[in-house]
Every structure is written in C-alpha cells, then in structure tokens.
mmCIF file of the N, C-alpha and C atoms, coordinates in Angstrom:
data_MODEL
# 
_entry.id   MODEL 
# 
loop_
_atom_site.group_PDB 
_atom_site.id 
_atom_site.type_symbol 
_atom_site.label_atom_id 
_atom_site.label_alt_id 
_atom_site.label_comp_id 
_atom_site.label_asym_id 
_atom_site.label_entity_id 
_atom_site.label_seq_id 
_atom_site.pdbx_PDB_ins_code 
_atom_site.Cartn_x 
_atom_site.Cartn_y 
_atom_site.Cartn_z 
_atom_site.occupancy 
_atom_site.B_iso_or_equiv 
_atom_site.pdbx_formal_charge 
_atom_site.auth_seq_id 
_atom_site.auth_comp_id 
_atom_site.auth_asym_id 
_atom_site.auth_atom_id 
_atom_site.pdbx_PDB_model_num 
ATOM 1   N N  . UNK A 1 1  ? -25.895 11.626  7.682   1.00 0.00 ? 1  UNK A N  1 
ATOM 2   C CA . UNK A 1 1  ? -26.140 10.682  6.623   1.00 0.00 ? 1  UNK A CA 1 
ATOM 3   C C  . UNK A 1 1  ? -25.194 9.506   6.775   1.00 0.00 ? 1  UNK A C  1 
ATOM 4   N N  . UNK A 1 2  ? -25.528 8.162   6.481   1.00 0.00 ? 2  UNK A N  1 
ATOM 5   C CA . UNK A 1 2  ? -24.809 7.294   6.587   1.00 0.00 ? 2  UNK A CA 1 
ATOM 6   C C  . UNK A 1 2  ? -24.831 6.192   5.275   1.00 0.00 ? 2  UNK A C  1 
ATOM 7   N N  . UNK A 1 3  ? -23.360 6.329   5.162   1.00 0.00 ? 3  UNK A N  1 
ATOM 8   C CA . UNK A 1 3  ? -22.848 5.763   3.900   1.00 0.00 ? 3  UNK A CA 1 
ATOM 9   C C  . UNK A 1 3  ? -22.733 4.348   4.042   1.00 0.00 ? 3  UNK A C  1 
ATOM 10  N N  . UNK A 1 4  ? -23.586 3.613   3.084   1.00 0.00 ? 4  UNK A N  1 
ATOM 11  C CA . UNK A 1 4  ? -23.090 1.832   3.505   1.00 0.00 ? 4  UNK A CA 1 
ATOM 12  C C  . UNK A 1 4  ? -21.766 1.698   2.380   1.00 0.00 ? 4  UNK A C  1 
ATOM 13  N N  . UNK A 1 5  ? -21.001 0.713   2.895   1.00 0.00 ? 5  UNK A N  1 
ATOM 14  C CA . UNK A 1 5  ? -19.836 0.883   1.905   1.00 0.00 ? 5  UNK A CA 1 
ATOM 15  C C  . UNK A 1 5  ? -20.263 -0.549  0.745   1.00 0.00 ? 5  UNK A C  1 
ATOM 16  N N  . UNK A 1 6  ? -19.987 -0.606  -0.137  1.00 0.00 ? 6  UNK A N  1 
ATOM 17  C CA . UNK A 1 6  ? -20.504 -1.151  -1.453  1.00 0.00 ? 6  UNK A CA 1 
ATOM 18  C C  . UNK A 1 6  ? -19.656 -2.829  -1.571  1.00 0.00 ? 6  UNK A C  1 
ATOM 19  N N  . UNK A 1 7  ? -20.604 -3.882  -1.861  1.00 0.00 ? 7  UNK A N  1 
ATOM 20  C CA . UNK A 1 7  ? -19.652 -4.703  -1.323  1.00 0.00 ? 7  UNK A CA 1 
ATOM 21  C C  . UNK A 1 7  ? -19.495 -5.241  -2.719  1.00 0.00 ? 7  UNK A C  1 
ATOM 22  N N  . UNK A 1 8  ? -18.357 -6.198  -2.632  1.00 0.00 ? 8  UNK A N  1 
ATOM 23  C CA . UNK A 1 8  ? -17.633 -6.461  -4.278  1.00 0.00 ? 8  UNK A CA 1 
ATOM 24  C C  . UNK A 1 8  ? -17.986 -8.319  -4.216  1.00 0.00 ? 8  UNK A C  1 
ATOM 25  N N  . UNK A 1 9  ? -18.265 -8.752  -4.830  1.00 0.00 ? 9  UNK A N  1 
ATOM 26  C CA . UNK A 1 9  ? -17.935 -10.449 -4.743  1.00 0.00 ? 9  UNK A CA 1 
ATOM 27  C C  . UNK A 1 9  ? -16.575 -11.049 -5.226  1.00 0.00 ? 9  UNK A C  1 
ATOM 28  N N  . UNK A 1 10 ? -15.915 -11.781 -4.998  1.00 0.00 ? 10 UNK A N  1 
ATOM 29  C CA . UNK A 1 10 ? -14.526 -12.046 -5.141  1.00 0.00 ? 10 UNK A CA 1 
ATOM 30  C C  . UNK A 1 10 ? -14.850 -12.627 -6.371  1.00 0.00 ? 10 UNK A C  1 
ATOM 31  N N  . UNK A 1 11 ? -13.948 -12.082 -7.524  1.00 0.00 ? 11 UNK A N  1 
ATOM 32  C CA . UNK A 1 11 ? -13.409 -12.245 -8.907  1.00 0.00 ? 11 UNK A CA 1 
ATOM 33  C C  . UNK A 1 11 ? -12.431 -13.805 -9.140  1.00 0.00 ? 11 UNK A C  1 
ATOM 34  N N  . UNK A 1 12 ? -11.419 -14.187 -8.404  1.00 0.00 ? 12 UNK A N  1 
ATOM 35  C CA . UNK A 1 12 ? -10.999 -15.190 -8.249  1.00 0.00 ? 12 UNK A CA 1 
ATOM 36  C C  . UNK A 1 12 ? -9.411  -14.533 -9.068  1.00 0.00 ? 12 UNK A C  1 
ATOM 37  N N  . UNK A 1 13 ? -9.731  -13.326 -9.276  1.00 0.00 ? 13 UNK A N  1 
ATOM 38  C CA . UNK A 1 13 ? -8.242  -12.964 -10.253 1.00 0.00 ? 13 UNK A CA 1 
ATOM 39  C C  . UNK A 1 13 ? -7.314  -12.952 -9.400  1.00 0.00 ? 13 UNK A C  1 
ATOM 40  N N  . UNK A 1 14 ? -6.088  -13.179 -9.670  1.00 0.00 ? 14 UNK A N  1 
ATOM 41  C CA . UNK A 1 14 ? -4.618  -13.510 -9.337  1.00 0.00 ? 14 UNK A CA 1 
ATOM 42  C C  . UNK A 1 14 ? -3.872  -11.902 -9.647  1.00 0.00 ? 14 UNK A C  1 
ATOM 43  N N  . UNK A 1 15 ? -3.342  -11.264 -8.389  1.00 0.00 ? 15 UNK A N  1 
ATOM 44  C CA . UNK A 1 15 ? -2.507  -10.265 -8.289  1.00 0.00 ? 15 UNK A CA 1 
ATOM 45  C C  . UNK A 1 15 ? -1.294  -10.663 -8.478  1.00 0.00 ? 15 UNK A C  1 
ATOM 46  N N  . UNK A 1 16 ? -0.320  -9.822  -9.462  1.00 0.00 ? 16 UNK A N  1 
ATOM 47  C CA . UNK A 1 16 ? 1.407   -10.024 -9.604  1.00 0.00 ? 16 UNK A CA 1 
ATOM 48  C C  . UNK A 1 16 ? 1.415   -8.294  -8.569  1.00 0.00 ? 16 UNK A C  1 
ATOM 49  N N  . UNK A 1 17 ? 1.908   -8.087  -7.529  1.00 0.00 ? 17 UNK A N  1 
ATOM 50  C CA . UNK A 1 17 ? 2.572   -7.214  -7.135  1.00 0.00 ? 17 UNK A CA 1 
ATOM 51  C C  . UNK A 1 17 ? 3.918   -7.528  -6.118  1.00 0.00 ? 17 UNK A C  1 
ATOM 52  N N  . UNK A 1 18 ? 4.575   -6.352  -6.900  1.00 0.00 ? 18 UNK A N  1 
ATOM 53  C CA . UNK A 1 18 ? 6.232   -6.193  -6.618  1.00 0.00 ? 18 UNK A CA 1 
ATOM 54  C C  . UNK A 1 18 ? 6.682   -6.157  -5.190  1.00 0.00 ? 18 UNK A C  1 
ATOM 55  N N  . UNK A 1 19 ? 7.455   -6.946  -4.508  1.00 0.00 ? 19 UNK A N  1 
ATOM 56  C CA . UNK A 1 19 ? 7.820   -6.900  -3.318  1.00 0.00 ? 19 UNK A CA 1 
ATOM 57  C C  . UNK A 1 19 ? 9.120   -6.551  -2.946  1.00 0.00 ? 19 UNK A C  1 
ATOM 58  N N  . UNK A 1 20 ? 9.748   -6.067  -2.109  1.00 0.00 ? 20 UNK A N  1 
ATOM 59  C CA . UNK A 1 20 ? 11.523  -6.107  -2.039  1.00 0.00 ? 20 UNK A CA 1 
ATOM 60  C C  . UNK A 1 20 ? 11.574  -6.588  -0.026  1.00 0.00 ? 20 UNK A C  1 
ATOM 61  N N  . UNK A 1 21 ? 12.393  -7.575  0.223   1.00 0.00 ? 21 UNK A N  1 
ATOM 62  C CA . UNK A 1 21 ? 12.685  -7.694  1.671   1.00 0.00 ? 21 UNK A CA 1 
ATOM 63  C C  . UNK A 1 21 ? 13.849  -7.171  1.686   1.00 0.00 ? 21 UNK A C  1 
ATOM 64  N N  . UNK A 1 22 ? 14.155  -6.822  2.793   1.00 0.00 ? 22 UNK A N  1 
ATOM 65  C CA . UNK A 1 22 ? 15.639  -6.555  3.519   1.00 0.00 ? 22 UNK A CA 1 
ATOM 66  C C  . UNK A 1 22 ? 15.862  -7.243  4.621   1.00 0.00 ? 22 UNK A C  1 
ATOM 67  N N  . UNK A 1 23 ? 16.969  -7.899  4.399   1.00 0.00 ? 23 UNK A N  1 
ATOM 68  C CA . UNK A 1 23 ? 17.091  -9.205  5.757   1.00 0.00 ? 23 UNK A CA 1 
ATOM 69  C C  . UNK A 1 23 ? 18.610  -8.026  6.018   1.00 0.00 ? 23 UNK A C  1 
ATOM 70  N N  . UNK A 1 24 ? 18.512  -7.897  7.752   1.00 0.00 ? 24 UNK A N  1 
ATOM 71  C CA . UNK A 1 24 ? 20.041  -6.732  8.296   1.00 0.00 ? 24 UNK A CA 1 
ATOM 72  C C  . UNK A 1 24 ? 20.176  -8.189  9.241   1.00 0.00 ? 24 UNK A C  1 
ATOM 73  N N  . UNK A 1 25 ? 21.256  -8.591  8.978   1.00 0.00 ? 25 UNK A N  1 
ATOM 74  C CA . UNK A 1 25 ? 22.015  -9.492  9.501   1.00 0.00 ? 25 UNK A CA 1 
ATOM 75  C C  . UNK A 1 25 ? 23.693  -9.061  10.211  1.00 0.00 ? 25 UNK A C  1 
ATOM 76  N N  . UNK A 1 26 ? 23.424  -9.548  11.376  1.00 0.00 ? 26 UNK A N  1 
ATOM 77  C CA . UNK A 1 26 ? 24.329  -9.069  12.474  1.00 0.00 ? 26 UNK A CA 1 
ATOM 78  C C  . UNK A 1 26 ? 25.111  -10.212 13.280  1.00 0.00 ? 26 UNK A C  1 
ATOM 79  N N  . UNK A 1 27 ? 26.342  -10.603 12.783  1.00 0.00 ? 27 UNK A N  1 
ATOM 80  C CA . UNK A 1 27 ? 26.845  -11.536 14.093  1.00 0.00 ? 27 UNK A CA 1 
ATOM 81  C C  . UNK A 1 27 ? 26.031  -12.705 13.808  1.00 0.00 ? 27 UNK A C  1 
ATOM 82  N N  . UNK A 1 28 ? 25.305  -12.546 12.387  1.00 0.00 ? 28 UNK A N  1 
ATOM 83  C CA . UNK A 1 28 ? 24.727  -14.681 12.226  1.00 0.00 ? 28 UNK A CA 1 
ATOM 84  C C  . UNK A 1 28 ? 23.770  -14.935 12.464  1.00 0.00 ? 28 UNK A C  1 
ATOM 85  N N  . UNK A 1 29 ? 23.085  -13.416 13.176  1.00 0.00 ? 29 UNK A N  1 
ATOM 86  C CA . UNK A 1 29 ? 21.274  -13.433 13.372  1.00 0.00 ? 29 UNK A CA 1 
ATOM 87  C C  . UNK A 1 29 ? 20.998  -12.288 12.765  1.00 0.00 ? 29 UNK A C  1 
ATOM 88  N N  . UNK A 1 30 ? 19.664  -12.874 12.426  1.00 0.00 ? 30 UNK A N  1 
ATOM 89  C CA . UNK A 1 30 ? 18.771  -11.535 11.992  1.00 0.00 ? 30 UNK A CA 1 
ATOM 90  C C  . UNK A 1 30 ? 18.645  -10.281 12.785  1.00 0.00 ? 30 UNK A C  1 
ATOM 91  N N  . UNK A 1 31 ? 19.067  -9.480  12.482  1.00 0.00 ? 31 UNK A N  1 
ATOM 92  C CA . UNK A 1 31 ? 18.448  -7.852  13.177  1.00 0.00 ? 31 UNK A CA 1 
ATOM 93  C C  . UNK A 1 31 ? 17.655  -7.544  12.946  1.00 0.00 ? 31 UNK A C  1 
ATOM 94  N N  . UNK A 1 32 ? 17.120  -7.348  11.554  1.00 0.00 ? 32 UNK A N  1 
ATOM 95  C CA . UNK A 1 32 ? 16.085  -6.677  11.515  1.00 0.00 ? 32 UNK A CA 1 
ATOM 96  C C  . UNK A 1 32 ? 15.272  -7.225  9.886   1.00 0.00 ? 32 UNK A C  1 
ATOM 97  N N  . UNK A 1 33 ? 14.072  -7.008  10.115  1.00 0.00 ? 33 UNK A N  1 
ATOM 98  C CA . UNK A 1 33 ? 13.165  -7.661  8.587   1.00 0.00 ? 33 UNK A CA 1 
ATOM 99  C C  . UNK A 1 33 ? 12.329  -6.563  8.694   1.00 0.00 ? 33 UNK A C  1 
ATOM 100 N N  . UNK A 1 34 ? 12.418  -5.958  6.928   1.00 0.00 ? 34 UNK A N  1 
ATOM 101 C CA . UNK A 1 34 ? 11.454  -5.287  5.934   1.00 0.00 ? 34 UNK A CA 1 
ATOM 102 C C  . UNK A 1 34 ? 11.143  -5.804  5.055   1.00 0.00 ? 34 UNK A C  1 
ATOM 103 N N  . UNK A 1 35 ? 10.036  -5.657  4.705   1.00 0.00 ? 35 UNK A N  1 
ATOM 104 C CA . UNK A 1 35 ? 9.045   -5.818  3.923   1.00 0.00 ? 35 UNK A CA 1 
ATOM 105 C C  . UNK A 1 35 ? 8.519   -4.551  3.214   1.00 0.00 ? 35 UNK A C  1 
ATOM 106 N N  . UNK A 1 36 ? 8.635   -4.263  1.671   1.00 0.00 ? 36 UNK A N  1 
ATOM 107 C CA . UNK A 1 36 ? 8.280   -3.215  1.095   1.00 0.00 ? 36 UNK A CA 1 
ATOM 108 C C  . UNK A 1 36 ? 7.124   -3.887  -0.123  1.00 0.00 ? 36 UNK A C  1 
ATOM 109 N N  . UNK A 1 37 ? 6.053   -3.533  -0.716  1.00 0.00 ? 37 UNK A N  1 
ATOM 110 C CA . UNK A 1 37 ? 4.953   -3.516  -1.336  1.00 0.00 ? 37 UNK A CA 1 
ATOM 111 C C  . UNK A 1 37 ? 5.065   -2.766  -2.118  1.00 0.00 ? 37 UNK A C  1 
ATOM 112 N N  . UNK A 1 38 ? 4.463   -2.561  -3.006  1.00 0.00 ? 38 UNK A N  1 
ATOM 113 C CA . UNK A 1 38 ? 4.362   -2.017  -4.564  1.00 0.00 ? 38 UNK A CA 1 
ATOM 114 C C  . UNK A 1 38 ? 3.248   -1.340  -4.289  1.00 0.00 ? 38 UNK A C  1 
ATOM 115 N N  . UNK A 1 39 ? 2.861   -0.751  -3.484  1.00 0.00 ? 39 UNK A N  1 
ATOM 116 C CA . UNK A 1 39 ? 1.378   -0.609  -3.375  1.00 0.00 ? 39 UNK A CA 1 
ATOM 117 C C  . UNK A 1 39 ? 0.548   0.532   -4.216  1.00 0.00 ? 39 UNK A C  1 
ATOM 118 N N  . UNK A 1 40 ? 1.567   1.502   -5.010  1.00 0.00 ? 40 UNK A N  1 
ATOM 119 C CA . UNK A 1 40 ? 1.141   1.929   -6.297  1.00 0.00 ? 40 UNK A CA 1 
ATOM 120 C C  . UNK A 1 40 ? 0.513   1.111   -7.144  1.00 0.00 ? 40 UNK A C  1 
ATOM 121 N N  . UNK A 1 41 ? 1.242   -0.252  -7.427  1.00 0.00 ? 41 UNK A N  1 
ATOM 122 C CA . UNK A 1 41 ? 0.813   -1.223  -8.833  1.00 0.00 ? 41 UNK A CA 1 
ATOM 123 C C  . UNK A 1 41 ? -0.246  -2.223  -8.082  1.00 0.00 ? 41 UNK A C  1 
ATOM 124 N N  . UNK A 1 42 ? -0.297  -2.565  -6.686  1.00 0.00 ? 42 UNK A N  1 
ATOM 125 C CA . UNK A 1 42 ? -1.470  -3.449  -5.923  1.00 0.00 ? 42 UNK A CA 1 
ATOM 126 C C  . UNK A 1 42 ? -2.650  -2.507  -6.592  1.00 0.00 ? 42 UNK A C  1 
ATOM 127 N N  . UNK A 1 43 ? -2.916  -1.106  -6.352  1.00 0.00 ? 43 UNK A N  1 
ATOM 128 C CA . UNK A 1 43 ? -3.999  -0.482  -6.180  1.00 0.00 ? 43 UNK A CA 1 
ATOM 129 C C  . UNK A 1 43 ? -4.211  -0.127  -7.741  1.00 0.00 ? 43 UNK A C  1 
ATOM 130 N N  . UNK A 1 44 ? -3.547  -0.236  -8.605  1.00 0.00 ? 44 UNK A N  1 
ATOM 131 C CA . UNK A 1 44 ? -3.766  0.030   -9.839  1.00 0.00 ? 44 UNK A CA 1 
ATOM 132 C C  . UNK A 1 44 ? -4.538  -1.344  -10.293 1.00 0.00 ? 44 UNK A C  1 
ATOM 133 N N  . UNK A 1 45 ? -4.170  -2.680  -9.666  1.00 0.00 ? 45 UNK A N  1 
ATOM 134 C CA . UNK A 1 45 ? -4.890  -4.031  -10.428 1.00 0.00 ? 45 UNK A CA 1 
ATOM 135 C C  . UNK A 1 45 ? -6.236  -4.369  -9.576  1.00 0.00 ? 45 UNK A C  1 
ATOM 136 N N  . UNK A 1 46 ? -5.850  -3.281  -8.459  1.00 0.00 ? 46 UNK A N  1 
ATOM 137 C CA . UNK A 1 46 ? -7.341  -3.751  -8.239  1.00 0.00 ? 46 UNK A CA 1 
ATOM 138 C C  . UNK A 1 46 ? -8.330  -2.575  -8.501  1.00 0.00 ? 46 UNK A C  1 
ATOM 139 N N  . UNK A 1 47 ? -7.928  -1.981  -9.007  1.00 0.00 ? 47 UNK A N  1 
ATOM 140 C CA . UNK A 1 47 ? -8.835  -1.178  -10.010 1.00 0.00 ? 47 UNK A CA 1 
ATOM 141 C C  . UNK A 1 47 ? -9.266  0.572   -9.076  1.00 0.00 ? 47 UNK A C  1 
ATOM 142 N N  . UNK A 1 48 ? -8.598  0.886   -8.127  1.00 0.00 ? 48 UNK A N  1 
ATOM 143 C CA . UNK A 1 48 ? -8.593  2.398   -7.372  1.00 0.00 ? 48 UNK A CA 1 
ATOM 144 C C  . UNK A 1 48 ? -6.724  2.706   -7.941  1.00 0.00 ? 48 UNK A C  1 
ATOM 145 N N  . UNK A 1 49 ? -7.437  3.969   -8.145  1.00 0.00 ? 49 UNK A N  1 
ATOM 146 C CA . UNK A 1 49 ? -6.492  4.924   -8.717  1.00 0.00 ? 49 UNK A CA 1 
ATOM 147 C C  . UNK A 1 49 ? -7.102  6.083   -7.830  1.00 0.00 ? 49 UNK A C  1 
ATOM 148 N N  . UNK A 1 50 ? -5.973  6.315   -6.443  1.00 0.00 ? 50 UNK A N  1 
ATOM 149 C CA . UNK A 1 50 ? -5.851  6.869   -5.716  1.00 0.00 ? 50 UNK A CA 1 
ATOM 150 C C  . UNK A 1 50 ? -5.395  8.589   -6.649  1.00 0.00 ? 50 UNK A C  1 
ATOM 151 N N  . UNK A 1 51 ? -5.730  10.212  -6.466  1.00 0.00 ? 51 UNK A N  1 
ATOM 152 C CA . UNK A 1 51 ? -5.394  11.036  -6.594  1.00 0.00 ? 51 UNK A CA 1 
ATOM 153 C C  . UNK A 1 51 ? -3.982  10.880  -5.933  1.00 0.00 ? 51 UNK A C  1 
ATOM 154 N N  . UNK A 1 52 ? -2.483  10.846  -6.012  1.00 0.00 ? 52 UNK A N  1 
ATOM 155 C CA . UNK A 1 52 ? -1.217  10.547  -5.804  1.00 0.00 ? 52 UNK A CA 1 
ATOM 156 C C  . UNK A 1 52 ? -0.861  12.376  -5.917  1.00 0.00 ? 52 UNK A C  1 
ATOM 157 N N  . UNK A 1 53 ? -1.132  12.829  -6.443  1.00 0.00 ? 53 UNK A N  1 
ATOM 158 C CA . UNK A 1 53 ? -0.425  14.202  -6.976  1.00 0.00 ? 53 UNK A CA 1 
ATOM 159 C C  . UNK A 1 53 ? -1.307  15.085  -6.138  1.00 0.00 ? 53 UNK A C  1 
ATOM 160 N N  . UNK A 1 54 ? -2.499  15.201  -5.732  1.00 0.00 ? 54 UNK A N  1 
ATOM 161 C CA . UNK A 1 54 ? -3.386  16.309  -5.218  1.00 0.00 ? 54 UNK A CA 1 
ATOM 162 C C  . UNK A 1 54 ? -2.734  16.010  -3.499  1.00 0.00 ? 54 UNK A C  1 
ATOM 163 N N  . UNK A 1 55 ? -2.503  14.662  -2.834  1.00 0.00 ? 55 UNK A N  1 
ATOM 164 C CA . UNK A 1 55 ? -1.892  14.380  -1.686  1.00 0.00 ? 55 UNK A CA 1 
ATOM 165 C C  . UNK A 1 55 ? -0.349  15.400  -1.564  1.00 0.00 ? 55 UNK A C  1 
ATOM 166 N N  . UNK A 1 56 ? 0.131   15.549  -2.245  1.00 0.00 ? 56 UNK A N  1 
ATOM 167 C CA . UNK A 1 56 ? 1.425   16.406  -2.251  1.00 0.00 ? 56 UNK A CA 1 
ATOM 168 C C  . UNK A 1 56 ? 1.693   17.125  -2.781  1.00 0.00 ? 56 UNK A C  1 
ATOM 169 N N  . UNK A 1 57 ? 0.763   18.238  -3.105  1.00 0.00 ? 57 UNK A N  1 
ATOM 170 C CA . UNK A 1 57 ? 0.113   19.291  -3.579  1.00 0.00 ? 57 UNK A CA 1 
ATOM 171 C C  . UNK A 1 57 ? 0.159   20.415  -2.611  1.00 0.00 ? 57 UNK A C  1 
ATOM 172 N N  . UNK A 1 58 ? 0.904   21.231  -2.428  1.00 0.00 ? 58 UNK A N  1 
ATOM 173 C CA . UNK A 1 58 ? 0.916   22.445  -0.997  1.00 0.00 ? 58 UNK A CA 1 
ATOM 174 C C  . UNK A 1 58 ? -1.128  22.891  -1.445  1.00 0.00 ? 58 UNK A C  1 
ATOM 175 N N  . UNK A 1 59 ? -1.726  23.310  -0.621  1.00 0.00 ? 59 UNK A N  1 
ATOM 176 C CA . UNK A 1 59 ? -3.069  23.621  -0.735  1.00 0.00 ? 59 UNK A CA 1 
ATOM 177 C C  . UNK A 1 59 ? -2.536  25.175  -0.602  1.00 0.00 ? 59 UNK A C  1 
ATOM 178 N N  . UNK A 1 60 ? -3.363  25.747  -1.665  1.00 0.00 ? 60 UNK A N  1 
ATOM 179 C CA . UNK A 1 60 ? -3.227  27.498  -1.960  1.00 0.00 ? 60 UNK A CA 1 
ATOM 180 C C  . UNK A 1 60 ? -3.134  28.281  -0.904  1.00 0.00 ? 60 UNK A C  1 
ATOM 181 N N  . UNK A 1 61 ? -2.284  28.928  -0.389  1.00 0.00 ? 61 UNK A N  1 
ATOM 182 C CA . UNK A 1 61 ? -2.196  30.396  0.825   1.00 0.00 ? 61 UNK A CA 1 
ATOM 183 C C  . UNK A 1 61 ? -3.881  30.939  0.497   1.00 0.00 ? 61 UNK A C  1 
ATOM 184 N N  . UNK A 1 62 ? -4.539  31.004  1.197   1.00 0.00 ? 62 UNK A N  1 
ATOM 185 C CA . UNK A 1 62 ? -5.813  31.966  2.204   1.00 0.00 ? 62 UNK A CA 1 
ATOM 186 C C  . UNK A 1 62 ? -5.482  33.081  2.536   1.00 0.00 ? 62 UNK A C  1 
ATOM 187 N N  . UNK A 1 63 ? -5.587  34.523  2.274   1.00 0.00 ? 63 UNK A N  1 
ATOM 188 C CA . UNK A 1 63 ? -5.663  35.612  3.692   1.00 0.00 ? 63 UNK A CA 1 
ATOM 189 C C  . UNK A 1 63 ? -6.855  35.602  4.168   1.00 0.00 ? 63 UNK A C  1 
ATOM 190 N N  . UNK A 1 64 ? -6.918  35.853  5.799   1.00 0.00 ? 64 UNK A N  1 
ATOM 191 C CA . UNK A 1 64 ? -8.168  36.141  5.980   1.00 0.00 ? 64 UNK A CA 1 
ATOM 192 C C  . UNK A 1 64 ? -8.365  37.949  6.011   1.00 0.00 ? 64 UNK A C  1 
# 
C-alpha cells in the first residue's frame, strides 16, 4: 500500500523558537560552533505532538 503524504499550504505564521549557540574559542579563533534548537517547542507550534514518553519507555520483557 502506498501512502501519499498530505500536503499543507503555507499559513504565513511566524515561529518564536528557542535557540542557544556555543562559540569554543581558542587562542583568538573559533574552535568550535553549536547550535542547539528547542525542537520540543518548534514541534509543539507547528502543531505535531510527537509521543516523547512512549520513545523512552523500556518495551515489556517477552518469554518465548
């Protein structure tokens, strides 16, 4: 069976999500750049509310 995926038309709404960088500065240059995302609160405004708790959930012991 083949699933077409559902298409959305762009809303024009404006996302606020939370960012944090880390600039590791060494000797006067950059070492290293991160970039961290909110991506809990991205996916909450755009309207998927991912199961978060069933992902890290041990799945029940089986005997066979």
């Amino acid at each position: 069976m083949r699933v077409r995926p559902r298409r959305s038309e762009p809303t024009g709404a404006k996302l606020a999500i939370p960012t944090a960088d880390f600039w590791y500065v060494e000797n006067g240059k950059i070492k290293e750049f991160n970039c961290y995302v909110g991506v809990s609160v991205m996916l909450a405004q755009l309207g998927v509310q991912p199961d978060f708790a069933s992902a890290v959930t041990a799945p029940a012991a089986t005997t066979s």
